[in-house]
Short mmCIF file of C-alpha atoms in Angstrom, two decimals:
data_model
loop_
_atom_site.label_atom_id
_atom_site.label_comp_id
_atom_site.label_asym_id
_atom_site.label_seq_id
_atom_site.Cartn_x
_atom_site.Cartn_y
_atom_site.Cartn_z
CA MET A 1 161.71 68.29 130.01
CA ASP A 2 157.46 67.60 130.58
CA ASP A 3 155.68 70.14 128.88
CA ALA A 4 152.42 69.38 131.76
CA ALA A 5 155.10 71.88 134.55
CA HIS A 6 154.79 74.18 131.56
CA THR A 7 150.84 74.38 130.20
CA THR A 8 148.47 76.94 132.37
CA ASP A 9 145.70 75.46 130.68
CA THR A 10 144.27 72.51 129.54
CA ALA A 11 141.28 72.56 126.54
CA PRO A 12 138.62 69.69 126.72
CA SER A 13 139.25 67.08 123.44
CA ILE A 14 138.53 67.71 121.12
CA ASP A 15 138.26 65.56 117.18
CA LEU A 16 140.33 67.39 115.30
CA LEU A 17 143.06 69.82 115.90
CA VAL A 18 144.16 71.81 112.66
CA VAL A 19 147.76 73.13 112.05
CA GLY A 20 147.41 75.52 109.69
CA ALA A 21 145.13 78.71 108.29
CA GLY A 22 145.36 78.99 105.50
CA PRO A 23 142.96 78.07 102.56
CA THR A 24 144.39 74.34 103.02
CA GLY A 25 143.38 74.68 107.64
CA LEU A 26 140.43 76.49 106.45
CA MET A 27 138.58 75.03 104.88
CA ALA A 28 139.35 71.49 106.88
CA GLY A 29 138.14 73.21 110.33
CA LEU A 30 134.80 74.58 108.21
CA VAL A 31 133.61 70.56 105.86
CA ALA A 32 134.63 69.61 109.74
CA ARG A 33 131.90 72.09 111.42
CA ARG A 34 129.54 71.19 108.93
CA ARG A 35 130.13 67.64 109.20
CA GLY A 36 129.26 67.65 113.00
CA LEU A 37 132.65 67.10 114.04
CA SER A 38 134.07 69.45 116.76
CA ALA A 39 137.76 71.43 115.60
CA GLN A 40 139.57 73.83 116.45
CA VAL A 41 142.49 75.87 113.59
CA VAL A 42 145.05 77.26 115.10
CA ASP A 43 148.02 79.58 113.61
CA PRO A 44 151.07 81.52 115.28
CA LYS A 45 150.16 84.43 112.41
CA PRO A 46 147.93 87.33 113.56
CA GLY A 47 145.27 86.81 111.42
CA PRO A 48 144.15 86.51 107.69
CA THR A 49 147.49 86.35 105.11
CA ARG A 50 146.89 90.65 103.53
CA GLU A 51 149.47 89.61 101.01
CA SER A 52 147.42 87.79 97.55
CA ARG A 53 149.65 84.55 97.05
CA ALA A 54 148.17 82.20 94.94
CA ILE A 55 145.80 83.62 93.29
CA VAL A 56 143.09 81.23 90.74
CA ILE A 57 140.23 79.19 92.07
CA GLN A 58 139.39 76.39 89.29
CA SER A 59 136.08 74.79 88.65
CA ARG A 60 135.57 71.95 90.66
CA SER A 61 137.06 74.35 94.06
CA MET A 62 134.43 76.58 92.81
CA GLU A 63 131.76 73.53 92.97
CA ILE A 64 132.88 73.08 96.51
CA LEU A 65 132.47 76.15 97.48
CA ASP A 66 128.97 76.06 96.00
CA GLN A 67 128.56 73.16 98.44
CA LEU A 68 129.48 75.24 101.33
CA GLY A 69 127.41 78.15 100.78
CA LEU A 70 130.32 80.37 99.59
CA VAL A 71 130.62 81.01 96.46
CA ALA A 72 128.35 83.31 95.24
CA PRO A 73 130.98 86.19 97.18
CA VAL A 74 133.69 84.67 94.58
CA LEU A 75 131.47 84.65 91.87
CA ASP A 76 130.36 88.11 92.40
CA GLY A 77 134.21 89.52 93.50
CA ALA A 78 136.84 87.81 90.97
CA GLN A 79 138.08 88.22 87.95
CA ALA A 80 137.20 85.94 84.92
CA ALA A 81 139.79 83.92 83.62
CA GLY A 82 137.80 81.54 80.19
CA ARG A 83 140.48 82.52 77.04
CA ILE A 84 145.09 82.20 77.10
CA ARG A 85 145.93 84.08 74.60
CA ILE A 86 148.83 83.41 72.71
CA ARG A 87 151.01 86.27 71.86
CA GLN A 88 154.35 87.94 71.23
CA GLY A 89 153.71 91.48 69.21
CA GLY A 90 150.80 91.46 67.72
CA PRO A 91 147.21 90.92 68.45
CA GLY A 92 147.59 87.58 69.69
CA VAL A 93 145.90 84.13 69.58
CA GLY A 94 143.15 82.53 71.41
CA ALA A 95 142.02 79.68 73.02
CA ASP A 96 139.90 79.46 75.18
CA PHE A 97 139.83 76.97 77.90
CA ALA A 98 136.05 77.58 79.27
CA ALA A 99 134.53 76.77 76.77
CA ALA A 100 136.43 73.18 76.19
CA GLN A 101 134.14 73.59 79.73
CA GLN A 102 130.65 73.75 79.47
CA GLY A 103 128.26 71.32 80.14
CA ASP A 104 131.26 69.09 82.02
CA THR A 105 131.22 72.12 85.27
CA PRO A 106 128.98 75.02 86.47
CA PHE A 107 131.39 76.74 86.66
CA PRO A 108 132.86 77.06 83.81
CA GLY A 109 137.30 78.60 83.42
CA ALA A 110 139.36 79.98 85.82
CA ARG A 111 138.16 83.02 88.86
CA VAL A 112 141.22 84.78 90.33
CA PHE A 113 140.89 85.74 93.70
CA GLU A 114 143.13 86.84 96.07
CA GLN A 115 144.60 83.59 98.86
CA SER A 116 143.92 86.65 101.20
CA ARG A 117 140.47 86.71 100.22
CA THR A 118 139.66 83.49 99.72
CA GLU A 119 141.17 82.65 104.12
CA HIS A 120 139.25 85.75 104.96
CA LEU A 121 135.54 83.80 103.09
CA LEU A 122 136.43 80.67 105.04
CA ALA A 123 137.60 82.20 108.66
CA ASP A 124 134.78 84.53 108.58
CA ALA A 125 132.51 81.14 107.33
CA LEU A 126 133.94 79.61 110.27
CA ALA A 127 133.45 82.72 112.69
CA THR A 128 129.46 82.83 111.65
CA GLU A 129 129.86 78.66 112.63
CA GLY A 130 131.05 79.19 116.30
CA ALA A 131 135.04 78.35 116.03
CA PRO A 132 136.57 81.58 115.16
CA VAL A 133 139.61 80.46 114.15
CA ARG A 134 143.01 80.89 116.81
CA TYR A 135 145.04 83.07 115.13
CA GLY A 136 148.32 84.33 117.33
CA HIS A 137 148.80 80.14 118.80
CA GLY A 138 151.63 78.11 117.57
CA LEU A 139 151.81 74.33 117.94
CA VAL A 140 154.75 73.73 119.98
CA SER A 141 154.30 69.94 119.44
CA PHE A 142 152.74 66.90 119.89
CA THR A 143 152.59 63.04 120.72
CA ALA A 144 150.64 59.99 118.53
CA ASP A 145 150.78 56.82 118.62
CA PRO A 146 151.98 55.78 115.14
CA SER A 147 150.99 52.76 115.21
CA ALA A 148 146.70 54.05 116.17
CA ASP A 149 143.87 55.59 114.59
CA GLU A 150 142.78 57.81 116.53
CA GLY A 151 144.18 59.85 119.27
CA VAL A 152 146.90 63.18 119.45
CA GLU A 153 147.51 64.97 122.73
CA ALA A 154 149.08 69.02 121.72
CA LEU A 155 150.74 71.96 122.78
CA ILE A 156 150.05 74.95 122.02
CA ASP A 157 150.71 78.52 123.26
CA GLY A 158 149.15 81.54 123.06
CA PRO A 159 148.77 85.19 124.30
CA ASP A 160 147.40 83.55 127.44
CA GLY A 161 150.57 80.67 127.77
CA PRO A 162 150.46 76.86 126.50
CA VAL A 163 147.01 74.99 126.98
CA ARG A 164 147.19 71.47 126.53
CA VAL A 165 144.68 69.69 123.73
CA ARG A 166 143.66 66.53 123.27
CA ALA A 167 142.48 65.64 119.14
CA ARG A 168 141.02 61.93 117.55
CA TRP A 169 143.07 63.65 114.62
CA LEU A 170 145.15 66.11 113.43
CA ILE A 171 146.02 68.61 110.33
CA GLY A 172 149.08 69.36 109.37
CA ALA A 173 148.27 71.85 107.10
CA ASP A 174 150.60 74.09 108.19
CA GLY A 175 152.94 74.48 105.19
CA ALA A 176 155.91 73.51 102.78
CA SER A 177 157.92 74.05 105.86
CA SER A 178 155.93 72.10 108.18
CA PRO A 179 156.77 71.39 111.73
CA VAL A 180 154.28 68.91 111.50
CA ARG A 181 155.47 66.96 108.62
CA HIS A 182 159.46 67.40 110.50
CA ARG A 183 158.73 65.69 113.34
CA LEU A 184 156.90 63.47 111.77
CA GLY A 185 160.47 62.38 109.90
CA LEU A 186 158.34 62.37 106.85
CA PRO A 187 160.96 63.04 103.74
CA PHE A 188 160.00 65.17 101.53
CA GLU A 189 160.73 63.95 97.74
CA GLY A 190 161.54 65.94 95.01
CA VAL A 191 164.06 68.60 93.58
CA THR A 192 164.50 72.15 93.66
CA ASP A 193 164.14 74.69 90.47
CA GLU A 194 167.96 75.61 89.51
CA ALA A 195 166.17 78.58 88.60
CA THR A 196 165.05 82.09 90.28
CA PHE A 197 160.93 81.80 90.01
CA CYS A 198 159.34 85.71 90.44
CA VAL A 199 156.28 86.76 90.86
CA ALA A 200 154.84 90.51 90.87
CA ASP A 201 151.84 92.63 91.35
CA LEU A 202 151.09 95.77 88.90
CA HIS A 203 149.36 97.95 88.05
CA GLY A 204 148.71 99.70 84.41
CA VAL A 205 149.54 96.70 81.99
CA ARG A 206 149.47 97.54 78.86
CA GLY A 207 148.80 94.90 76.11
CA ILE A 208 146.55 92.68 78.12
CA GLU A 209 143.46 91.45 77.68
CA THR A 210 140.79 91.67 81.05
CA GLY A 211 139.32 87.95 81.13
CA ALA A 212 142.01 85.44 79.90
CA LEU A 213 145.32 84.50 80.94
CA THR A 214 148.46 86.33 78.13
CA ALA A 215 152.12 83.64 77.42
CA ARG A 216 154.49 86.28 76.05
CA PHE A 217 157.71 84.27 75.01
CA GLY A 218 160.88 86.52 74.60
CA ARG A 219 164.34 85.33 73.41
CA GLN A 220 165.42 84.81 77.13
CA ARG A 221 162.82 83.91 79.26
CA PHE A 222 158.42 83.12 79.16
CA ALA A 223 156.12 84.91 80.96
CA ILE A 224 152.54 84.69 82.07
CA LEU A 225 150.03 87.02 83.21
CA PHE A 226 147.56 86.42 85.29
CA PRO A 227 144.32 88.95 85.33
CA LEU A 228 143.08 90.62 88.18
CA GLY A 229 141.03 93.87 88.44
CA GLY A 230 141.08 96.94 85.65
CA GLY A 231 142.86 99.37 85.23
CA GLY A 232 145.91 96.54 83.83
CA HIS A 233 146.33 95.03 87.31
CA ALA A 234 148.20 91.64 86.57
CA ARG A 235 150.01 88.85 88.02
CA LEU A 236 152.61 88.52 86.32
CA ILE A 237 154.96 84.37 86.49
CA TRP A 238 158.18 83.97 85.40
CA LEU A 239 161.44 82.19 86.13
CA HIS A 240 164.44 84.78 86.25
CA GLY A 241 168.08 82.79 86.01
CA GLY A 242 170.03 80.73 88.21
CA ALA A 243 170.47 84.03 90.41
CA GLU A 244 168.31 85.56 93.05
CA PRO A 245 167.04 89.37 91.79
CA ASP A 246 166.04 91.78 93.71
CA GLN A 247 162.85 93.15 92.74
CA GLU A 248 164.93 95.85 89.74
CA GLU A 249 166.59 93.88 88.12
CA ALA A 250 163.73 91.08 88.23
CA LEU A 251 161.81 93.85 86.68
CA ALA A 252 164.29 95.15 84.16
CA GLY A 253 164.84 91.75 82.42
CA ALA A 254 160.96 91.17 82.33
CA ARG A 255 160.53 95.63 81.03
CA GLU A 256 163.47 94.35 77.86
CA ASP A 257 162.91 90.75 76.71
CA LEU A 258 159.35 90.21 77.13
CA GLY A 259 158.26 93.43 76.01
CA ILE A 260 155.81 94.39 80.33
CA ARG A 261 154.83 98.14 80.23
CA TYR A 262 153.42 99.06 83.53
CA GLU A 263 153.06 101.63 85.70
CA ARG A 264 153.35 100.59 89.43
CA VAL A 265 154.25 96.97 91.61
CA ASP A 266 152.02 96.48 94.50
CA TRP A 267 154.00 93.31 95.58
CA PHE A 268 157.00 91.76 94.38
CA SER A 269 159.23 88.72 95.26
CA ALA A 270 161.61 86.31 94.10
CA TYR A 271 162.00 82.56 95.85
CA ARG A 272 163.14 79.13 95.03
CA VAL A 273 160.66 76.44 93.55
CA HIS A 274 160.52 73.47 95.62
CA HIS A 275 158.89 70.81 94.01
CA GLY A 276 158.10 68.08 95.80
CA VAL A 277 155.41 65.46 97.56
CA ALA A 278 155.37 63.27 101.13
CA ALA A 279 156.26 60.36 101.33
CA ARG A 280 153.72 60.27 103.04
CA PHE A 281 150.49 61.93 104.29
CA ARG A 282 149.72 59.75 107.03
CA GLN A 283 150.93 58.37 110.21
CA GLY A 284 149.75 56.93 112.32
CA PRO A 285 146.47 60.24 113.29
CA VAL A 286 148.43 62.89 112.02
CA LEU A 287 147.89 63.66 108.70
CA LEU A 288 149.00 66.06 105.34
CA ALA A 289 147.17 68.07 103.95
CA GLY A 290 148.44 71.59 100.98
CA ASP A 291 151.53 72.22 101.02
CA ALA A 292 152.09 70.31 104.03
CA ALA A 293 152.17 67.35 101.73
CA HIS A 294 152.78 69.18 98.12
CA VAL A 295 155.23 71.74 97.44
CA HIS A 296 154.35 73.01 93.52
CA SER A 297 155.24 76.14 91.43
CA PRO A 298 152.06 78.54 91.75
CA VAL A 299 152.10 78.83 87.58
CA GLY A 300 149.03 76.55 86.45
CA GLY A 301 147.29 77.60 89.69
CA GLN A 302 147.07 74.12 90.82
CA GLY A 303 148.64 74.56 94.06
CA MET A 304 145.88 76.44 96.58
CA ASN A 305 143.57 74.28 94.76
CA THR A 306 145.24 71.00 95.31
CA GLY A 307 145.20 71.94 99.96
CA LEU A 308 141.18 72.56 99.32
CA GLN A 309 140.32 69.89 98.16
CA ASP A 310 142.85 68.06 99.52
CA ALA A 311 141.08 69.02 103.22
CA HIS A 312 137.95 68.37 101.54
CA HIS A 313 138.93 65.45 100.95
CA LEU A 314 140.15 64.06 104.32
CA VAL A 315 137.85 65.95 106.48
CA ASN A 316 134.70 63.68 104.83
CA LEU A 317 136.56 60.73 105.32
CA LEU A 318 136.99 61.69 108.70
CA ALA A 319 133.46 62.61 110.11
CA ASP A 320 132.40 58.89 108.43
CA VAL A 321 134.86 57.64 110.34
CA ALA A 322 133.74 59.45 113.52
CA SER A 323 130.35 58.73 113.03
CA GLY A 324 130.89 54.90 112.44
CA LEU A 325 129.86 54.93 109.45
CA ARG A 326 132.90 53.80 108.23
CA GLU A 327 135.46 51.43 109.57
CA PRO A 328 138.66 52.88 110.52
CA GLY A 329 141.25 51.30 108.74
CA GLN A 330 139.20 53.71 105.43
CA LEU A 331 141.15 56.21 106.04
CA GLU A 332 144.23 54.86 103.80
CA ARG A 333 142.03 55.89 101.36
CA TYR A 334 143.43 59.58 102.04
CA GLU A 335 146.68 59.05 100.24
CA ALA A 336 146.15 56.22 98.31
CA GLU A 337 143.07 58.89 96.72
CA ARG A 338 144.90 62.41 96.70
CA ARG A 339 148.62 61.29 96.40
CA PRO A 340 149.09 59.56 93.10
CA VAL A 341 146.33 63.72 92.10
CA ALA A 342 150.39 65.49 93.18
CA LEU A 343 152.54 63.02 92.25
CA THR A 344 150.55 63.80 88.94
CA LEU A 345 150.82 68.20 89.08
CA VAL A 346 154.04 67.77 90.15
CA ARG A 347 154.93 65.60 87.10
CA ILE A 348 153.39 67.51 84.71
CA VAL A 349 151.96 71.01 84.71
CA ASP A 350 155.15 71.60 87.54
CA ARG A 351 158.02 69.96 85.39
CA GLY A 352 156.03 71.07 81.79
CA PHE A 353 156.39 75.13 82.76
CA GLY A 354 160.49 73.84 83.62
CA VAL A 355 161.67 73.09 80.45
CA ILE A 356 159.03 75.40 78.67
CA ALA A 357 160.23 78.85 80.82
CA ARG A 358 163.39 78.18 81.89
CA PRO A 359 165.65 80.66 80.78
CA GLY A 360 168.72 80.80 77.70
CA ARG A 361 169.46 80.62 74.96
CA GLY A 362 169.41 76.56 74.52
CA THR A 363 165.38 77.39 75.85
CA ALA A 364 164.60 80.05 72.99
CA PHE A 365 164.51 78.64 70.24
CA ALA A 366 162.28 75.91 71.44
CA ARG A 367 160.21 78.50 73.22
CA ARG A 368 159.34 80.33 69.82
CA ARG A 369 158.90 76.92 68.07
CA ALA A 370 155.99 76.65 70.53
CA ARG A 371 154.37 79.66 70.29
CA ASP A 372 153.81 79.17 66.75
CA LEU A 373 153.25 75.59 67.42
CA LEU A 374 150.80 76.62 70.51
CA ALA A 375 149.09 79.25 68.21
CA VAL A 376 147.67 77.38 65.51
CA LEU A 377 147.29 74.16 67.43
CA ALA A 378 145.78 74.96 70.58
CA PRO A 379 142.70 76.94 69.78
CA ARG A 380 141.66 74.14 67.18
CA LEU A 381 142.45 71.53 70.83
CA LEU A 382 140.31 72.62 73.05
CA ALA A 383 137.50 72.82 70.68
CA SER A 384 137.56 68.99 69.94
CA PRO A 385 136.75 66.23 72.22
CA ALA A 386 140.38 65.82 73.45
CA GLY A 387 139.47 70.18 74.89
CA HIS A 388 137.10 68.30 77.49
CA ARG A 389 139.74 66.38 78.15
CA LEU A 390 142.20 69.08 79.40
CA GLY A 391 140.15 71.07 80.04
CA GLY A 392 138.68 68.65 82.99
CA TRP A 393 142.12 68.35 83.97
CA LEU A 394 143.22 72.28 84.12
CA GLY A 395 139.98 72.93 86.34
CA GLN A 396 140.40 69.72 88.48
CA TYR A 397 137.08 67.78 87.93
CA ARG A 398 138.39 65.13 85.93
CA ILE A 399 140.19 63.06 88.92
CA HIS A 400 139.66 59.08 89.40
CA TYR A 401 140.04 57.32 92.89
CA HIS A 402 140.40 53.99 91.51
CA PRO A 403 138.16 51.86 93.60
CA VAL A 404 140.25 48.69 94.35
CA PRO A 405 143.97 48.48 94.56
CA ASP A 406 146.24 48.00 91.23
CA GLY A 407 146.19 44.53 89.97
CA GLU A 408 142.34 43.25 91.56
CA PRO A 409 140.01 42.54 88.87
CA LEU A 410 137.21 45.04 89.38
CA PRO A 411 134.21 44.06 91.00
CA ARG A 412 130.20 43.81 89.43
CA TRP A 413 129.99 47.63 91.06
CA ALA A 414 133.28 49.52 90.08
CA ARG A 415 133.17 48.46 86.56
CA ASP A 416 130.56 51.60 85.34
CA ARG A 417 133.03 54.12 83.87
CA ALA A 418 131.34 56.59 86.56
CA VAL A 419 132.35 55.00 88.96
CA GLY A 420 135.79 56.59 90.79
CA ARG A 421 135.12 60.24 88.95
CA ARG A 422 133.15 62.99 90.36
CA LEU A 423 128.81 62.57 90.01
CA LEU A 424 128.45 65.67 86.64
CA PRO A 425 126.56 68.13 88.93
CA THR A 426 123.42 69.15 86.77
CA ASP A 427 120.65 71.07 87.40
CA GLY A 428 118.42 67.66 88.24
CA ASN A 429 121.26 67.32 91.34
CA ARG A 430 123.76 70.39 92.58
CA GLU A 431 120.80 71.00 95.04
CA ALA A 432 120.83 67.17 96.59
CA LEU A 433 124.58 67.08 96.40
CA ARG A 434 124.80 70.41 98.14
CA ALA A 435 124.12 67.62 101.12
CA MET A 436 127.30 66.43 101.15
CA THR A 437 126.25 63.05 102.71
CA TRP A 438 126.36 60.16 101.40
CA GLN A 439 123.70 59.46 98.92
CA LEU A 440 121.19 57.65 95.46
CA HIS A 441 121.04 58.85 92.60
CA VAL A 442 118.71 56.35 89.27
CA VAL A 443 119.68 56.95 86.35
CA GLY A 444 117.72 55.25 83.28
CA ALA A 445 115.16 54.65 85.93
CA ASP A 446 111.63 56.44 86.70
CA GLU A 447 111.37 53.84 89.68
CA ALA A 448 113.49 52.32 92.05
CA VAL A 449 113.77 50.12 95.18
CA ARG A 450 115.92 50.85 97.94
CA PRO A 451 118.98 48.78 98.80
CA GLN A 452 119.86 47.38 102.40
CA VAL A 453 122.08 50.32 102.80
CA PRO A 454 122.78 52.15 106.12
CA SER A 455 119.98 55.23 106.76
CA ALA A 456 122.23 58.41 107.11
CA VAL A 457 122.38 57.02 102.87
CA ALA A 458 120.14 59.73 101.96
CA GLY A 459 118.24 59.16 98.41
CA PRO A 460 117.47 57.38 95.85
CA PHE A 461 117.58 60.64 93.97
CA PHE A 462 115.66 59.60 89.88
CA GLY A 463 117.45 61.32 86.90
CA ALA A 464 120.25 63.93 87.80
CA GLY A 465 123.00 61.74 86.98
CA PRO A 466 125.41 61.56 83.86
CA ARG A 467 124.02 60.68 80.79
CA ARG A 468 125.23 57.03 79.76
CA GLY A 469 129.38 58.07 78.27
CA GLU A 470 128.74 61.16 79.14
CA ALA A 471 130.99 63.13 81.97
CA PRO A 472 132.64 61.46 84.54
CA GLY A 473 132.11 59.25 82.34
CA ARG A 474 134.43 59.54 79.62
CA GLU A 475 137.36 57.28 79.13
CA THR A 476 140.22 58.42 77.95
CA ARG A 477 143.40 56.37 76.73
CA ALA A 478 144.44 57.07 79.12
CA ASP A 479 141.58 55.92 81.79
CA ARG A 480 142.30 52.19 79.74
CA GLY A 481 145.74 52.58 80.51
CA THR A 482 145.65 52.91 84.37
CA ASP A 483 143.17 50.65 84.22
CA ALA A 484 144.60 47.46 82.14
CA GLY A 485 144.43 44.31 84.36
CA ARG A 486 142.22 45.93 86.14
CA GLY A 487 139.30 43.92 84.78
CA PRO A 488 136.23 44.36 82.06
CA ARG A 489 134.19 46.97 81.47
CA SER A 490 130.37 48.62 81.57
CA ASP A 491 129.77 48.33 77.73
CA ARG A 492 127.79 45.01 78.63
CA ASP A 493 125.49 46.96 82.00
CA SER A 494 122.09 48.21 82.34
CA ALA A 495 121.41 51.03 81.65
CA ALA A 496 118.88 51.39 84.14
CA ARG A 497 121.57 52.12 87.44
CA MET A 498 121.82 52.95 91.04
CA LEU A 499 125.13 55.03 92.76
CA LEU A 500 125.94 55.13 95.05
CA VAL A 501 127.52 59.43 95.35
CA ARG A 502 130.54 59.81 98.99
CA PRO A 503 130.01 63.10 101.18
CA ASP A 504 132.76 64.84 98.13
CA GLY A 505 130.10 63.98 95.54
CA PHE A 506 132.33 60.71 93.98
CA VAL A 507 131.23 58.00 92.50
CA ALA A 508 132.00 55.38 94.95
CA ALA A 509 129.59 51.61 93.31
CA SER A 510 127.16 51.60 90.21
CA TRP A 511 124.84 48.61 90.86
CA PRO A 512 123.13 47.12 87.76
CA LEU A 513 119.24 48.17 87.89
CA HIS A 514 116.94 44.74 86.99
CA ALA A 515 113.22 45.80 87.19
CA GLY A 516 114.94 48.11 89.34
CA THR A 517 116.66 46.63 92.18
CA ALA A 518 120.13 45.84 92.58
CA ALA A 519 122.02 42.46 93.42
CA ALA A 520 122.04 42.53 97.03
CA SER A 521 125.00 40.43 96.21
CA ASP A 522 126.69 43.45 94.56
CA VAL A 523 125.81 46.25 97.26
CA ALA A 524 126.85 44.29 100.53
CA ASP A 525 130.45 43.69 98.34
CA ALA A 526 130.63 48.02 97.47
CA LEU A 527 129.73 48.03 101.27
CA ARG A 528 132.13 46.90 102.45
CA ALA A 529 134.78 47.64 99.96
CA TYR A 530 134.34 51.49 101.47
CA GLY A 531 134.57 49.69 105.40
CA ILE A 532 130.69 49.77 105.68
CA PRO A 533 130.14 47.08 108.55
CA PRO A 534 127.02 45.49 107.52
CA GLY A 535 125.39 44.95 110.84
CA ARG A 536 125.04 49.33 109.79
CA ALA A 537 123.17 48.48 106.80
CA GLY A 538 119.05 49.45 107.20
CA GLY A 539 116.36 49.92 105.47
CA PRO A 540 114.95 53.22 104.58
CA SER A 541 115.66 55.92 106.21
CA ALA A 542 112.54 57.35 107.93
#
């Protein structure tokens, strides 16, 4: 039946329709507004989530909130957590991951800030921007040509009846059971954990340290406690067993095996966790982000952060295409860059937790040995040079977007180790990076000639980039492995260089400077690789 027969109104065309008003969808809507796109976020729920749900904001997400001017409420209202305590009887041993992140991010450590507060923060900002979330409005259907770069027609049902919305793009940020993903027919590749995942918000918990995560090792179980505030307010996460227990059965197991003592329960949930990643993140003008694209266990405090960064990355790309700065074919970069991040997270964080946290006597001995080993090695490891890399992975700022496809030789503009990594936010460049524009940054020189780039590219800014050999230029053995066969590195390049930085803060290209000038061919090659038509290149902006 034709949906038009039921449509009571037709909304004007917009650039972006976002389905889902969780943290991912709200971030997408807000970045769209800041980048000049007309956007609408819809969700059938009556308002922001009331439950705490996801609770951890990592360093990279804090940097994004800083770019949006929203970091202060989180700094003021969050419970900082920068240590991990490994404890089962006795005082325990502490490992300081915030110290390992010092100098690599302005926001070392994790912030415990409940999802309900994150949603309110982002939704209020959207309302202030003149684009309030349309709560109580759910997606009924949509049509889109999977071979086209843009063009979606959607039917949205609300209190006043169905409304037809036409948009250039649609983002499905509608959760793990995503109707958008199902309508696209995209497989969700992964596995469901055999054990039941339990989550409880507790008050009056004994033996936890404010400002630290606490790992508990029992005979049958492993758990992590996240501090939520004073008075022993904490989130407990653990795997219970095969059957889904009720609240009292699950918590009785935690009390008996893990020695958890508390005064009252605020909230409890038990469910099976599906670790999965969508086969594709894009089909024509419809794109997936957050839990709609990938689902993780909440143990590492990574899932919500990955969704926030999906949205930030994707909408900046859409805005570049909408402005005509980049060719529509560049939309393929979203999946090419963000899907590997999700796959790595599932492989390392989720599977690793599933092994160590699985209940039963079969893994108990291994857990006890792991506890003793971690108690000795974790503090030393985080204090070593390798600790900076671990801190970067945990904080989600140590991400590498390869500038050219695997197997292709690296052109000169891509040989710098900084290319594909986020520009280290320093006191000298943080204000510039807040502008969320393409920028030029000069390192190792006090002056340089602006190359032939579009007038929309700001700069150059001087002396605000990473020092040579420091973040984001640190290289690991794993980094070298992923770059094997891709061409020579940057060691022989000139120390003076000009960086082309994307609106999301990642370095797109690096050009050696000779007498303050970058080679025109290097500049043209990089612009071409990022889909910036040569005809758009011009002199300095006024």
